[in-house]
PDB file of C-alpha atoms in Angstrom:
ATOM      1  CA  MET A   1      39.451  53.955-116.269  1.00  0.00           C
ATOM      2  CA  ILE A   2      40.662  57.507-115.666  1.00  0.00           C
ATOM      3  CA  GLY A   3      39.583  60.185-118.068  1.00  0.00           C
ATOM      4  CA  VAL A   4      42.407  62.698-118.262  1.00  0.00           C
ATOM      5  CA  ILE A   5      40.803  65.914-119.381  1.00  0.00           C
ATOM      6  CA  ASP A   6      43.770  68.316-119.287  1.00  0.00           C
ATOM      7  CA  THR A   7      47.311  68.138-117.967  1.00  0.00           C
ATOM      8  CA  ASP A   8      49.025  71.010-119.790  1.00  0.00           C
ATOM      9  CA  GLY A   9      50.936  73.775-118.032  1.00  0.00           C
ATOM     10  CA  GLU A  10      49.606  75.014-114.749  1.00  0.00           C
ATOM     11  CA  CYS A  11      46.374  73.003-114.711  1.00  0.00           C
ATOM     12  CA  ALA A  12      45.648  69.286-114.422  1.00  0.00           C
ATOM     13  CA  GLU A  13      42.162  67.803-114.515  1.00  0.00           C
ATOM     14  CA  TRP A  14      40.763  64.279-114.338  1.00  0.00           C
ATOM     15  CA  ALA A  15      37.388  62.557-114.288  1.00  0.00           C
ATOM     16  CA  PHE A  16      37.062  59.352-112.256  1.00  0.00           C
ATOM     17  CA  PRO A  17      34.164  56.897-112.285  1.00  0.00           C
ATOM     18  CA  ALA A  18      32.271  56.617-108.996  1.00  0.00           C
ATOM     19  CA  GLU A  19      33.890  53.288-108.131  1.00  0.00           C
ATOM     20  CA  PRO A  20      35.791  52.156-105.013  1.00  0.00           C
ATOM     21  CA  GLY A  21      39.218  52.453-106.682  1.00  0.00           C
ATOM     22  CA  ALA A  22      38.658  56.136-107.500  1.00  0.00           C
ATOM     23  CA  VAL A  23      40.176  57.385-104.240  1.00  0.00           C
ATOM     24  CA  ARG A  24      43.437  55.495-104.723  1.00  0.00           C
ATOM     25  CA  THR A  25      43.640  56.468-108.389  1.00  0.00           C
ATOM     26  CA  ALA A  26      42.947  60.146-107.603  1.00  0.00           C
ATOM     27  CA  ARG A  27      45.692  60.171-104.958  1.00  0.00           C
ATOM     28  CA  HIS A  28      48.160  58.698-107.443  1.00  0.00           C
ATOM     29  CA  ALA A  29      47.217  61.179-110.205  1.00  0.00           C
ATOM     30  CA  VAL A  30      47.418  64.192-107.877  1.00  0.00           C
ATOM     31  CA  ARG A  31      50.763  63.124-106.420  1.00  0.00           C
ATOM     32  CA  GLY A  32      52.151  62.642-109.941  1.00  0.00           C
ATOM     33  CA  ALA A  33      51.037  66.091-111.081  1.00  0.00           C
ATOM     34  CA  LEU A  34      52.488  67.752-107.977  1.00  0.00           C
ATOM     35  CA  ARG A  35      55.771  65.898-108.471  1.00  0.00           C
ATOM     36  CA  ALA A  36      55.914  67.042-112.108  1.00  0.00           C
ATOM     37  CA  TRP A  37      55.385  70.650-110.972  1.00  0.00           C
ATOM     38  CA  GLY A  38      58.017  70.371-108.220  1.00  0.00           C
ATOM     39  CA  LEU A  39      55.400  70.822-105.486  1.00  0.00           C
ATOM     40  CA  GLU A  40      56.244  67.821-103.309  1.00  0.00           C
ATOM     41  CA  SER A  41      56.205  70.131-100.253  1.00  0.00           C
ATOM     42  CA  VAL A  42      52.382  70.265-100.377  1.00  0.00           C
ATOM     43  CA  GLY A  43      51.940  66.702-101.651  1.00  0.00           C
ATOM     44  CA  ASP A  44      50.933  64.974 -98.423  1.00  0.00           C
ATOM     45  CA  VAL A  45      48.316  67.515 -97.354  1.00  0.00           C
ATOM     46  CA  THR A  46      46.924  67.828-100.885  1.00  0.00           C
ATOM     47  CA  VAL A  47      46.595  64.066-101.289  1.00  0.00           C
ATOM     48  CA  LEU A  48      44.966  63.734 -97.836  1.00  0.00           C
ATOM     49  CA  LEU A  49      42.363  66.407 -98.588  1.00  0.00           C
ATOM     50  CA  VAL A  50      41.646  65.090-102.092  1.00  0.00           C
ATOM     51  CA  SER A  51      41.169  61.616-100.562  1.00  0.00           C
ATOM     52  CA  GLU A  52      38.630  62.992 -98.090  1.00  0.00           C
ATOM     53  CA  LEU A  53      36.652  64.880-100.734  1.00  0.00           C
ATOM     54  CA  VAL A  54      36.665  62.065-103.288  1.00  0.00           C
ATOM     55  CA  THR A  55      35.543  59.667-100.530  1.00  0.00           C
ATOM     56  CA  ASN A  56      32.641  62.011 -99.728  1.00  0.00           C
ATOM     57  CA  SER A  57      31.692  62.115-103.406  1.00  0.00           C
ATOM     58  CA  LEU A  58      31.787  58.314-103.595  1.00  0.00           C
ATOM     59  CA  ARG A  59      29.643  57.997-100.495  1.00  0.00           C
ATOM     60  CA  TYR A  60      26.879  60.322-101.647  1.00  0.00           C
ATOM     61  CA  ALA A  61      27.012  60.713-105.447  1.00  0.00           C
ATOM     62  CA  SER A  62      26.614  58.171-108.212  1.00  0.00           C
ATOM     63  CA  GLY A  63      28.186  59.934-111.184  1.00  0.00           C
ATOM     64  CA  PRO A  64      31.693  60.829-112.280  1.00  0.00           C
ATOM     65  CA  ILE A  65      34.007  62.651-109.885  1.00  0.00           C
ATOM     66  CA  GLY A  66      36.147  65.462-111.213  1.00  0.00           C
ATOM     67  CA  VAL A  67      39.465  66.528-109.689  1.00  0.00           C
ATOM     68  CA  ARG A  68      41.212  69.685-110.853  1.00  0.00           C
ATOM     69  CA  LEU A  69      44.504  71.272-109.756  1.00  0.00           C
ATOM     70  CA  VAL A  70      45.440  74.829-110.675  1.00  0.00           C
ATOM     71  CA  ARG A  71      48.793  76.361-109.793  1.00  0.00           C
ATOM     72  CA  ARG A  72      47.947  80.017-109.317  1.00  0.00           C
ATOM     73  CA  ASN A  73      50.403  82.766-110.171  1.00  0.00           C
ATOM     74  CA  PRO A  74      50.703  85.375-107.400  1.00  0.00           C
ATOM     75  CA  ALA A  75      50.462  88.216-109.905  1.00  0.00           C
ATOM     76  CA  ALA A  76      47.318  86.774-111.436  1.00  0.00           C
ATOM     77  CA  ASP A  77      44.406  85.785-109.245  1.00  0.00           C
ATOM     78  CA  SER A  78      45.396  84.824-105.698  1.00  0.00           C
ATOM     79  CA  PRO A  79      43.691  87.277-103.332  1.00  0.00           C
ATOM     80  CA  VAL A  80      46.413  86.969-100.697  1.00  0.00           C
ATOM     81  CA  GLY A  81      49.137  88.015-103.148  1.00  0.00           C
ATOM     82  CA  ALA A  82      51.090  84.760-102.947  1.00  0.00           C
ATOM     83  CA  ALA A  83      51.384  81.645-105.073  1.00  0.00           C
ATOM     84  CA  ALA A  84      48.724  79.061-104.270  1.00  0.00           C
ATOM     85  CA  LEU A  85      47.447  75.677-105.334  1.00  0.00           C
ATOM     86  CA  LEU A  86      43.711  75.563-106.011  1.00  0.00           C
ATOM     87  CA  VAL A  87      42.177  72.094-105.766  1.00  0.00           C
ATOM     88  CA  GLU A  88      38.602  71.319-106.845  1.00  0.00           C
ATOM     89  CA  VAL A  89      36.583  68.121-106.452  1.00  0.00           C
ATOM     90  CA  SER A  90      33.273  67.998-108.333  1.00  0.00           C
ATOM     91  CA  ASP A  91      30.396  65.548-108.453  1.00  0.00           C
ATOM     92  CA  PRO A  92      26.841  65.507-109.846  1.00  0.00           C
ATOM     93  CA  LEU A  93      25.111  65.777-106.439  1.00  0.00           C
ATOM     94  CA  PRO A  94      23.697  69.310-106.070  1.00  0.00           C
ATOM     95  CA  ASP A  95      23.582  69.306-102.264  1.00  0.00           C
ATOM     96  CA  PRO A  96      26.537  71.090-100.644  1.00  0.00           C
ATOM     97  CA  PRO A  97      28.446  69.141 -98.014  1.00  0.00           C
ATOM     98  CA  ARG A  98      27.928  70.043 -94.363  1.00  0.00           C
ATOM     99  CA  GLU A  99      30.743  70.366 -91.891  1.00  0.00           C
ATOM    100  CA  ARG A 100      29.825  68.575 -88.687  1.00  0.00           C
ATOM    101  CA  VAL A 101      31.355  67.839 -85.338  1.00  0.00           C
ATOM    102  CA  ALA A 102      32.559  64.251 -85.090  1.00  0.00           C
ATOM    103  CA  HIS A 103      32.643  62.596 -81.686  1.00  0.00           C
ATOM    104  CA  ALA A 104      35.721  60.676 -80.550  1.00  0.00           C
ATOM    105  CA  ASP A 105      34.282  57.268 -81.494  1.00  0.00           C
ATOM    106  CA  ASP A 106      32.675  58.340 -84.808  1.00  0.00           C
ATOM    107  CA  GLU A 107      34.169  56.690 -87.879  1.00  0.00           C
ATOM    108  CA  GLY A 108      33.360  59.585 -90.178  1.00  0.00           C
ATOM    109  CA  GLY A 109      32.537  63.256 -90.201  1.00  0.00           C
ATOM    110  CA  ARG A 110      36.028  64.727 -90.135  1.00  0.00           C
ATOM    111  CA  GLY A 111      36.723  65.320 -93.829  1.00  0.00           C
ATOM    112  CA  LEU A 112      35.443  68.881 -94.175  1.00  0.00           C
ATOM    113  CA  HIS A 113      36.955  69.797 -90.824  1.00  0.00           C
ATOM    114  CA  LEU A 114      40.337  68.614 -92.127  1.00  0.00           C
ATOM    115  CA  VAL A 115      39.845  70.711 -95.257  1.00  0.00           C
ATOM    116  CA  ALA A 116      38.899  73.774 -93.185  1.00  0.00           C
ATOM    117  CA  VAL A 117      41.869  73.593 -90.800  1.00  0.00           C
ATOM    118  CA  SER A 118      44.470  72.541 -93.394  1.00  0.00           C
ATOM    119  CA  SER A 119      43.759  75.046 -96.173  1.00  0.00           C
ATOM    120  CA  GLN A 120      44.022  78.808 -96.310  1.00  0.00           C
ATOM    121  CA  ARG A 121      40.564  79.050 -97.888  1.00  0.00           C
ATOM    122  CA  TRP A 122      37.853  76.616 -98.933  1.00  0.00           C
ATOM    123  CA  GLY A 123      34.260  76.620-100.105  1.00  0.00           C
ATOM    124  CA  THR A 124      31.624  75.155-102.390  1.00  0.00           C
ATOM    125  CA  ARG A 125      29.892  76.331-105.534  1.00  0.00           C
ATOM    126  CA  HIS A 126      27.055  75.051-107.675  1.00  0.00           C
ATOM    127  CA  GLY A 127      27.682  74.118-111.278  1.00  0.00           C
ATOM    128  CA  LYS A 128      25.427  73.376-114.237  1.00  0.00           C
ATOM    129  CA  SER A 129      25.010  69.911-112.829  1.00  0.00           C
ATOM    130  CA  GLY A 130      26.216  69.215-109.339  1.00  0.00           C
ATOM    131  CA  LYS A 131      28.672  71.003-107.116  1.00  0.00           C
ATOM    132  CA  THR A 132      32.353  71.663-106.586  1.00  0.00           C
ATOM    133  CA  VAL A 133      34.153  71.679-103.250  1.00  0.00           C
ATOM    134  CA  TRP A 134      37.399  73.607-103.481  1.00  0.00           C
ATOM    135  CA  PHE A 135      40.329  74.502-101.272  1.00  0.00           C
ATOM    136  CA  GLU A 136      43.448  76.581-101.636  1.00  0.00           C
ATOM    137  CA  LEU A 137      46.891  75.879-100.215  1.00  0.00           C
ATOM    138  CA  ALA A 138      49.743  78.365 -99.958  1.00  0.00           C
ATOM    139  CA  LEU A 139      52.846  77.396-101.925  1.00  0.00           C
ATOM    140  CA  PRO A 140      55.828  78.102 -99.699  1.00  0.00           C
ATOM    141  CA  GLY A 141      58.820  79.749-101.299  1.00  0.00           C
ATOM    142  CA  GLU A 142      57.072  80.866-104.479  1.00  0.00           C
TER     143      GLU A 142
END
């Protein structure tokens, strides 16, 4: 079951149980929020990166996984002076993820690399319990 925490205005936030269906459900929720905001132009890349980060959380953490989208106003808090979409994926594991080099025949190890090359900025931060991996995408035409 999805726990919708907040979907008003320029922010949408969900909590997903650490179960195999969480990745699919997170993709669906994120795509729906982006569609409602008229941001289909960044839908594919956002859904891909959320899938990677939620998969990482499922692989290593055992508690709920949070996903949060924030549509940033260029006049407000985007350091590059343009509209941006901030995406955060949180889990209860305190250890930050490590970007690694995946070899051609490796089945994993590419998620953080995809985040790094596909977003304009990304990072991690510690919370009261666990961590958040975040990335920011430019919103073209805004």
